[in-house]
Coordinates of C-alpha atoms (C1' of nucleotides) in Angstrom, one line a residue:
Chain Q
M21 CA -0.3 0.0 -0.1
S22 CA 1.3 3.6 -0.3
T23 CA -0.8 4.8 2.3
E24 CA 2.3 4.1 3.9
R25 CA 4.5 6.4 2.3
L26 CA 2.2 9.2 2.4
N27 CA 2.3 8.9 5.7
S28 CA 5.6 9.2 5.6
L29 CA 5.6 12.3 3.8
K30 CA 3.2 13.5 6.3
K31 CA 5.9 12.9 9.0
F32 CA 8.3 14.8 6.9
F33 CA 6.2 17.7 6.3
K34 CA 5.6 17.7 10.3
K35 CA 8.8 17.4 11.1
Y36 CA 10.7 19.7 8.5
R37 CA 7.4 21.9 7.7
R38 CA 8.2 21.5 4.1
L39 CA 7.9 18.9 1.3
P40 CA 11.3 16.9 0.5
S41 CA 13.1 17.2 -3.0
Y42 CA 12.9 14.2 -4.9
S43 CA 16.3 13.1 -4.1
E44 CA 15.2 13.1 -0.2
M45 CA 11.7 11.2 -1.7
L46 CA 14.3 8.3 -2.4
G47 CA 15.2 7.7 0.6
I48 CA 11.9 8.2 2.3
F49 CA 10.5 6.0 0.2
G50 CA 12.8 3.4 -0.6
F51 CA 13.3 3.9 -4.0
S52 CA 16.3 3.9 -5.8
S53 CA 15.1 6.0 -9.2
K54 CA 13.8 9.7 -9.0
N55 CA 11.3 8.3 -11.7
A56 CA 9.8 6.0 -9.4
V57 CA 9.2 9.4 -7.1
F58 CA 7.9 10.9 -9.9
K59 CA 5.2 8.8 -10.8
L60 CA 4.2 8.3 -7.4
I61 CA 4.1 12.2 -6.4
N62 CA 1.7 12.8 -9.7
K63 CA -0.7 10.2 -8.6
W64 CA -1.0 12.0 -5.3
V65 CA -1.3 15.3 -7.5
S66 CA -4.0 13.7 -9.4
D67 CA -5.7 12.5 -6.1
G68 CA -5.8 16.1 -5.2
L69 CA -3.5 15.3 -2.1
L70 CA -0.6 17.5 -3.8
T71 CA -0.8 20.3 -6.1
K72 CA 1.7 21.7 -8.8
I73 CA 1.3 25.6 -9.7
D74 CA 3.6 26.0 -12.4
G75 CA 6.3 23.1 -11.4
K76 CA 6.1 23.9 -8.4
L77 CA 5.1 20.8 -6.2
A78 CA 2.8 21.8 -2.6
P79 CA 0.7 20.3 -0.4
S80 CA -3.1 20.8 -1.0
S81 CA -5.3 21.4 2.1
R82 CA -6.3 18.0 2.1
F83 CA -2.8 17.3 2.7
F84 CA -3.1 18.4 6.2
A85 CA -6.9 18.1 6.9
L86 CA -8.4 15.8 9.4
P87 CA -11.7 14.2 8.4
L88 CA -14.7 15.9 9.7
L89 CA -17.9 13.6 10.7
G90 CA -20.9 15.2 10.6
N91 CA -23.7 14.7 12.9
I92 CA -23.4 11.5 14.4
K93 CA -27.4 11.4 15.5
A94 CA -27.8 10.8 11.4
G95 CA -27.4 7.0 11.7
Y96 CA -25.2 4.4 11.5
P97 CA -22.1 4.6 9.1
I98 CA -20.7 7.9 10.4
L99 CA -17.3 6.5 9.4
A100 CA -18.2 5.9 5.7
E101 CA -16.0 7.8 3.1
E102 CA -19.1 9.9 1.5
N103 CA -19.7 12.0 3.7
K104 CA -16.1 13.0 5.0
Q105 CA -15.3 16.9 4.5
Y106 CA -11.9 17.7 5.8
L107 CA -10.3 20.4 7.8
T108 CA -7.3 22.1 9.2
I109 CA -8.4 23.4 12.9
D110 CA -6.0 26.3 12.5
D111 CA -7.8 27.1 9.0
Y112 CA -11.3 26.8 10.7
L113 CA -10.5 29.4 13.1
I114 CA -8.4 31.9 11.9
N115 CA -8.9 34.4 9.2
D116 CA -5.9 36.6 9.3
P117 CA -3.2 35.4 11.3
T118 CA -1.7 38.7 11.7
S119 CA -3.9 40.3 13.8
T120 CA -5.0 37.0 15.4
F121 CA -3.5 36.3 19.2
L122 CA -4.4 33.4 21.6
L123 CA -5.4 34.2 25.2
K124 CA -5.4 31.6 28.0
V125 CA -8.2 32.4 30.2
S126 CA -8.3 32.3 34.0
G127 CA -11.4 32.7 35.9
D128 CA -14.9 31.5 35.9
S129 CA -16.5 35.1 34.9
L130 CA -17.6 33.0 31.3
I131 CA -19.0 30.0 32.4
G132 CA -22.5 30.1 31.2
V133 CA -21.3 31.3 27.3
G134 CA -18.9 27.6 27.9
I135 CA -15.6 29.4 28.6
F136 CA -13.4 28.0 31.3
D137 CA -10.8 28.4 33.3
G138 CA -7.9 27.2 31.4
D139 CA -9.2 27.6 28.2
I140 CA -7.4 29.4 25.2
V141 CA -9.7 31.7 23.3
V142 CA -8.8 33.3 19.7
I143 CA -8.7 36.5 19.7
E144 CA -8.9 39.2 16.6
S145 CA -7.3 42.5 17.3
K146 CA -9.9 45.1 16.8
K147 CA -11.3 48.4 18.1
Q148 CA -14.8 47.9 17.8
A149 CA -17.3 45.2 18.4
N150 CA -21.1 43.9 18.1
I151 CA -23.3 43.8 20.8
G152 CA -22.8 40.3 22.5
D153 CA -19.6 39.9 21.2
I154 CA -17.0 38.4 23.9
V155 CA -14.3 41.0 24.0
L156 CA -10.9 41.7 25.6
A157 CA -11.1 45.1 26.6
Q158 CA -9.9 47.6 29.3
I159 CA -12.4 49.0 31.5
D160 CA -10.8 52.2 33.7
R161 CA -7.4 50.6 32.8
E162 CA -7.8 47.4 34.1
W163 CA -8.1 44.1 31.5
T164 CA -10.8 42.0 31.4
L165 CA -12.3 39.7 29.2
K166 CA -16.3 40.3 29.2
I167 CA -19.7 40.5 26.7
F168 CA -19.8 43.3 24.9
K169 CA -23.5 45.5 26.0
K170 CA -25.1 48.6 25.5
D171 CA -27.9 49.8 27.7
R172 CA -31.7 50.3 26.0
M173 CA -30.8 53.5 24.5
K174 CA -27.5 52.2 22.9
R175 CA -25.7 55.3 24.6
I176 CA -23.5 53.4 27.1
S177 CA -21.4 50.4 26.7
Y178 CA -20.7 48.4 29.4
L179 CA -19.4 44.7 30.0
E180 CA -21.0 42.1 31.5
A181 CA -19.9 38.6 32.9
A182 CA -21.6 35.2 31.8
N183 CA -21.9 34.3 35.5
P184 CA -24.3 35.5 37.8
K185 CA -21.6 35.6 40.6
Y186 CA -20.6 39.1 39.1
P187 CA -22.4 42.3 38.5
A188 CA -22.4 44.5 35.0
F189 CA -19.4 46.5 34.7
Y190 CA -20.1 50.0 33.5
P191 CA -17.1 51.9 33.3
R192 CA -16.4 54.6 35.7
E193 CA -14.0 56.7 32.8
D194 CA -13.5 54.7 29.8
L195 CA -14.0 51.3 27.7
Q196 CA -12.0 50.3 25.3
I197 CA -12.3 47.4 23.2
F198 CA -8.7 45.7 22.0
G199 CA -10.4 42.7 20.4
V200 CA -12.8 40.2 19.9
V201 CA -13.3 36.4 20.9
K202 CA -13.8 34.1 17.6
A203 CA -13.3 30.9 18.8
V204 CA -12.4 28.9 22.0
V205 CA -10.5 26.1 22.4
R206 CA -10.4 23.5 25.2
K207 CA -7.7 20.7 25.6
L208 CA -9.0 17.8 28.0
N209 CA -7.1 15.8 30.2
Chain P
M28 CA 10.1 47.8 8.0
S29 CA 10.4 44.3 7.4
T30 CA 7.5 43.7 8.8
E31 CA 5.4 44.2 6.2
R32 CA 7.7 41.6 4.3
L33 CA 7.3 39.0 6.2
N34 CA 3.6 39.4 6.3
S35 CA 3.8 39.0 2.6
L36 CA 5.9 35.9 2.7
K37 CA 3.3 34.6 5.2
K38 CA 0.7 35.5 3.1
F39 CA 2.6 33.3 0.3
F40 CA 2.7 30.5 2.3
K41 CA -0.5 30.3 3.5
K42 CA -1.7 30.8 -0.3
Y43 CA 0.8 28.1 -1.4
R44 CA 1.4 25.8 1.3
R45 CA 5.1 26.4 0.8
L46 CA 7.7 28.9 0.9
P47 CA 8.8 30.9 -2.3
S48 CA 11.9 29.7 -3.9
Y49 CA 14.2 33.5 -4.0
S50 CA 13.2 34.3 -7.6
E51 CA 9.8 34.5 -6.7
M52 CA 10.9 36.2 -3.5
L53 CA 12.1 39.0 -5.9
G54 CA 8.3 39.7 -6.8
I55 CA 7.4 39.2 -3.5
F56 CA 9.7 41.4 -1.4
G57 CA 10.0 44.0 -4.4
F58 CA 14.2 43.6 -4.9
S59 CA 15.6 43.0 -8.3
S60 CA 18.6 41.3 -6.8
K61 CA 18.3 37.8 -5.2
N62 CA 21.2 38.6 -3.0
A63 CA 18.9 41.2 -1.3
V64 CA 16.6 38.4 -0.6
F65 CA 19.4 36.2 0.7
K66 CA 20.4 38.8 3.1
L67 CA 16.7 39.4 4.2
I68 CA 16.0 35.2 4.7
N69 CA 19.5 34.9 6.7
K70 CA 18.4 37.6 9.1
W71 CA 15.0 35.6 9.7
V72 CA 16.9 32.5 9.9
S73 CA 19.0 33.9 12.8
D74 CA 16.1 35.5 14.2
G75 CA 14.5 32.1 14.4
L76 CA 11.5 32.6 12.1
L77 CA 13.0 30.5 9.1
T78 CA 15.5 27.3 9.5
K79 CA 18.5 26.1 7.4
I80 CA 18.9 22.5 7.5
D81 CA 21.6 21.8 5.5
G82 CA 20.8 24.0 2.8
K83 CA 17.1 23.5 3.0
L84 CA 15.1 26.5 3.9
A85 CA 12.0 26.0 5.6
P86 CA 9.5 27.8 8.0
S87 CA 10.6 27.1 12.1
S88 CA 7.3 26.9 14.3
R89 CA 7.6 30.8 15.3
F90 CA 6.6 31.1 11.6
F91 CA 3.1 30.0 11.9
A92 CA 3.0 30.3 15.6
L93 CA 0.2 32.9 17.3
P94 CA 1.1 34.8 20.1
L95 CA -0.1 33.4 23.3
L96 CA -0.7 35.5 25.9
G97 CA -1.2 34.5 29.7
N98 CA -3.0 35.5 32.3
I99 CA -4.8 38.7 31.9
K100 CA -5.4 39.4 35.3
A101 CA -1.4 39.4 35.9
G102 CA -2.0 43.1 35.0
Y103 CA -1.3 45.6 32.7
P104 CA 1.4 44.7 30.5
I105 CA -0.4 41.6 28.8
L106 CA 1.2 42.8 25.3
A107 CA 4.5 42.7 26.4
E108 CA 7.0 40.9 24.3
E109 CA 8.6 39.0 27.3
N110 CA 5.7 36.5 28.0
K111 CA 4.9 35.4 25.1
Q112 CA 4.5 31.8 23.8
Y113 CA 3.9 30.9 20.3
L114 CA 1.6 28.1 19.6
T115 CA -0.4 26.5 16.5
I116 CA -3.6 25.3 17.4
D117 CA -3.2 22.3 15.2
D118 CA 0.1 21.4 16.8
Y119 CA -1.5 22.0 19.9
L120 CA -4.3 19.8 20.2
I121 CA -3.2 17.2 17.5
N122 CA -0.5 14.6 19.0
D123 CA -1.0 12.1 16.0
P124 CA -2.7 13.1 12.9
T125 CA -3.3 9.6 11.5
S126 CA -5.3 8.8 14.1
T127 CA -6.9 11.6 14.6
F128 CA -10.4 12.9 13.7
L129 CA -13.0 15.7 14.0
L130 CA -17.0 15.0 14.9
K131 CA -19.3 17.9 14.6
V132 CA -21.5 17.7 17.9
S133 CA -25.2 17.7 17.8
G134 CA -27.6 17.8 21.0
D135 CA -27.1 19.4 24.4
S136 CA -26.3 16.0 26.4
L137 CA -22.9 17.2 27.2
I138 CA -23.5 21.0 28.1
G139 CA -22.7 20.4 31.4
V140 CA -19.1 20.0 30.9
G141 CA -19.1 22.5 28.5
I142 CA -19.9 20.7 25.1
F143 CA -22.8 22.4 22.9
D144 CA -24.5 21.9 20.3
G145 CA -21.9 22.6 17.2
D146 CA -18.9 22.6 18.8
I147 CA -16.4 20.5 17.0
V148 CA -14.5 17.7 19.1
V149 CA -11.3 16.1 18.3
I150 CA -11.2 12.7 18.8
E151 CA -8.1 10.5 18.8
S152 CA -9.2 6.6 17.8
K153 CA -8.8 4.2 20.5
K154 CA -10.5 1.4 21.9
Q155 CA -9.9 1.9 25.8
A156 CA -10.7 4.9 27.7
N157 CA -10.2 5.6 31.6
I158 CA -13.2 6.6 33.7
G159 CA -14.0 10.0 33.1
D160 CA -13.2 10.5 29.8
I161 CA -15.6 11.4 27.1
V162 CA -16.0 8.9 24.7
L163 CA -17.2 8.2 20.9
A164 CA -18.6 4.9 21.5
Q165 CA -21.6 2.7 20.3
I166 CA -23.8 1.5 22.9
D167 CA -26.2 -1.7 21.9
R168 CA -25.3 -0.5 18.2
E169 CA -26.2 3.0 18.3
W170 CA -23.6 5.8 18.0
T171 CA -23.2 8.4 20.8
L172 CA -20.9 10.9 22.4
K173 CA -21.0 10.7 26.1
I174 CA -18.8 10.4 29.4
F175 CA -17.2 6.7 30.3
K176 CA -17.9 5.8 33.7
K177 CA -17.8 2.2 35.7
D178 CA -20.2 1.3 38.7
R179 CA -18.7 1.4 41.8
M180 CA -17.3 -2.1 41.9
K181 CA -15.9 -1.6 38.3
R182 CA -17.6 -4.4 37.0
I183 CA -19.8 -3.0 34.6
S184 CA -19.2 -0.1 32.0
Y185 CA -21.9 2.7 31.2
L186 CA -22.5 6.0 29.8
E187 CA -23.4 9.1 31.1
A188 CA -24.5 12.6 30.1
A189 CA -23.7 15.8 31.2
N190 CA -27.1 17.3 31.4
P191 CA -29.4 16.4 34.3
K192 CA -32.2 15.6 31.3
Y193 CA -30.6 12.2 30.5
P194 CA -30.6 9.2 32.4
A195 CA -27.5 6.8 32.8
F196 CA -27.0 4.8 29.7
Y197 CA -26.3 0.9 30.7
P198 CA -25.7 -1.3 28.0
R199 CA -28.1 -3.8 27.0
E200 CA -25.4 -5.7 25.3
D201 CA -22.5 -4.2 24.1
L202 CA -20.8 -1.1 24.9
Q203 CA -17.8 -0.4 22.6
I204 CA -15.3 2.6 22.3
F205 CA -14.1 4.0 19.4
G206 CA -12.4 7.2 20.2
V207 CA -11.3 9.8 23.4
V208 CA -11.8 13.5 23.1
K209 CA -9.1 14.9 23.4
A210 CA -10.0 18.9 22.7
V211 CA -12.8 20.9 22.0
V212 CA -13.5 23.3 19.6
R213 CA -16.1 26.3 18.9
K214 CA -16.4 28.8 16.2
L215 CA -17.9 31.9 17.7
N216 CA -20.6 33.9 15.9
Chain S
dA2 C1' 0.3 -18.3 -24.4
dA3 C1' 0.0 -13.8 -25.8
dT4 C1' -0.9 -9.3 -24.5
dT5 C1' -1.2 -5.3 -21.3
dA6 C1' -1.0 -3.0 -17.3
dT7 C1' 1.8 -1.9 -13.2
dA8 C1' 6.0 -0.9 -10.6
dG9 C1' 10.1 0.3 -10.6
dT10 C1' 15.4 1.1 -12.6
dA11 C1' 18.9 3.7 -14.8
dA12 C1' 21.1 7.6 -17.3
dA13 C1' 20.8 11.8 -19.4
dC14 C1' 19.3 16.8 -19.5
dA15 C1' 17.7 21.6 -19.3
dT16 C1' 16.4 24.9 -15.8
dT17 C1' 16.4 26.5 -11.8
dT18 C1' 18.2 26.9 -7.3
dG19 C1' 20.9 29.1 -3.4
dT20 C1' 25.1 31.3 -2.7
dT21 C1' 29.1 34.1 -3.5
dC22 C1' 31.9 38.2 -5.2
dA23 C1' 32.5 42.8 -6.0
dC24 C1' 30.0 47.0 -6.2
dT25 C1' 27.1 51.4 -5.3
dG26 C1' 24.4 54.8 -2.7
dT27 C1' 22.3 56.5 1.8
dC28 C1' 22.4 57.4 6.2
dA29 C1' 23.9 58.0 11.4
dA30 C1' 28.1 58.5 14.5
dG31 C1' 32.2 60.0 15.8
Chain N
dC2 C1' 34.0 65.5 6.8
dT3 C1' 35.2 61.2 7.4
dT4 C1' 34.2 56.2 8.4
dG5 C1' 31.5 52.3 8.9
dA6 C1' 27.4 50.0 8.8
dC7 C1' 23.1 49.0 6.6
dA8 C1' 20.4 48.0 2.5
dG9 C1' 20.2 46.9 -2.1
dT10 C1' 22.1 46.0 -7.4
dG11 C1' 24.0 43.1 -10.7
dA12 C1' 26.6 39.4 -13.1
dA13 C1' 28.6 34.8 -12.3
dC14 C1' 28.3 29.5 -11.0
dA15 C1' 28.3 24.8 -9.5
dA16 C1' 24.9 22.1 -7.6
dA17 C1' 20.7 20.8 -7.3
dT18 C1' 16.1 20.2 -9.1
dG19 C1' 12.3 18.2 -11.5
dT20 C1' 11.8 15.9 -16.1
dT21 C1' 12.0 12.7 -19.7
dT22 C1' 13.3 8.9 -22.8
dA23 C1' 14.5 3.9 -22.8
dC24 C1' 14.3 -0.5 -20.8
dT25 C1' 12.9 -4.6 -17.1
dA26 C1' 10.5 -7.6 -14.1
dT27 C1' 6.1 -9.0 -12.3
dA28 C1' 1.5 -9.6 -12.0
dA29 C1' -3.2 -9.7 -13.9
dT30 C1' -6.0 -10.0 -18.2
dT31 C1' -7.7 -12.1 -22.3

DNA sequence: AATTATAGTAAACATTTGTTCACTGTCAAG
DNA sequence: CTTGACAGTGAACAAATGTTTACTATAATT
């Protein structure tokens, strides 16, 4: 099976963050002719695992992507090949890497929206937010992660926790937004 | 500033999933001499953004990684350079890509542990689980995502929801584990 | 038994690659 | 005003790259 060879290619990419050259692939695949490499690579290209754009070889997104299985209630054959999508978590969660950063959450102020102590949130830097967004903000010079709200006349912005334990936070002086939470990531164990 | 040039390099990598050749970089960076490219690349190599392993150029992990900010309660200068770590979400969450897959969660049976309808869980294929693990399992031939438990004598395995609405699930016939949830991912909006 | 596809070897080759060397203009520091 | 560092040009080049062509052995199909 060439699945093993594909896995060794993936392993190489994972380790070196690039595709090996054909000469290197000789060793990786156990070939002694570059033509064998050439043919195998082209097979993967037509399979959609790799791409060649004017002669330049690169992995396609399918190369990295993990299978995404749909609704498990949908029935029995959830592991069937047909309803597989593929995605990379990074690509799924992050639009613009240059304006995105991560923040390790501490505290229980957002448990109501399913964000727990130790979770990592993906934040996109921006100065404006919509009502209901979870924002990283500075309220009276103190940093915090809360829900962005406006009073009913939409005159005053304030922050709210997602935990009945905490009151609403109205700024005494000012409220500055630095970013909006786009995603939540939790590692178990 | 060469930050802009670095961003255009990142943009290229994001688009083509490989680094451009030096000739291609001419256009990307706006140089007309490959030597200018050469020097810039070497600067990035010594900055730790790229690596050269016997002449082969590749991005280092810092190239992709997003800054991870620590505890926001720690005080004022959370955006300071010092306490920055860098990580890629994929690398953070996924150990062995070959045995990992994703599953879109439906239903409210795990809200107690902060897993909501529409979340994506990262599952590692395995047949065994520890008590308390969230598992993808087949209970009496029906697929489900629940918490793995054993009764107090540790004789019988069963499944439990994280929602008082649902009872415990004791298998009539058999209970087969297919994978263990390693992480939870939620995209907002 | 003959035929054909498949998987690989081996050698040859034009093209492109990353690197090096010599040089130029600009700007800040002594 | 000179000096040295910095950022970039331009040309030259050995080494490596991906591709092509011709050939072989094995297995599968007719």
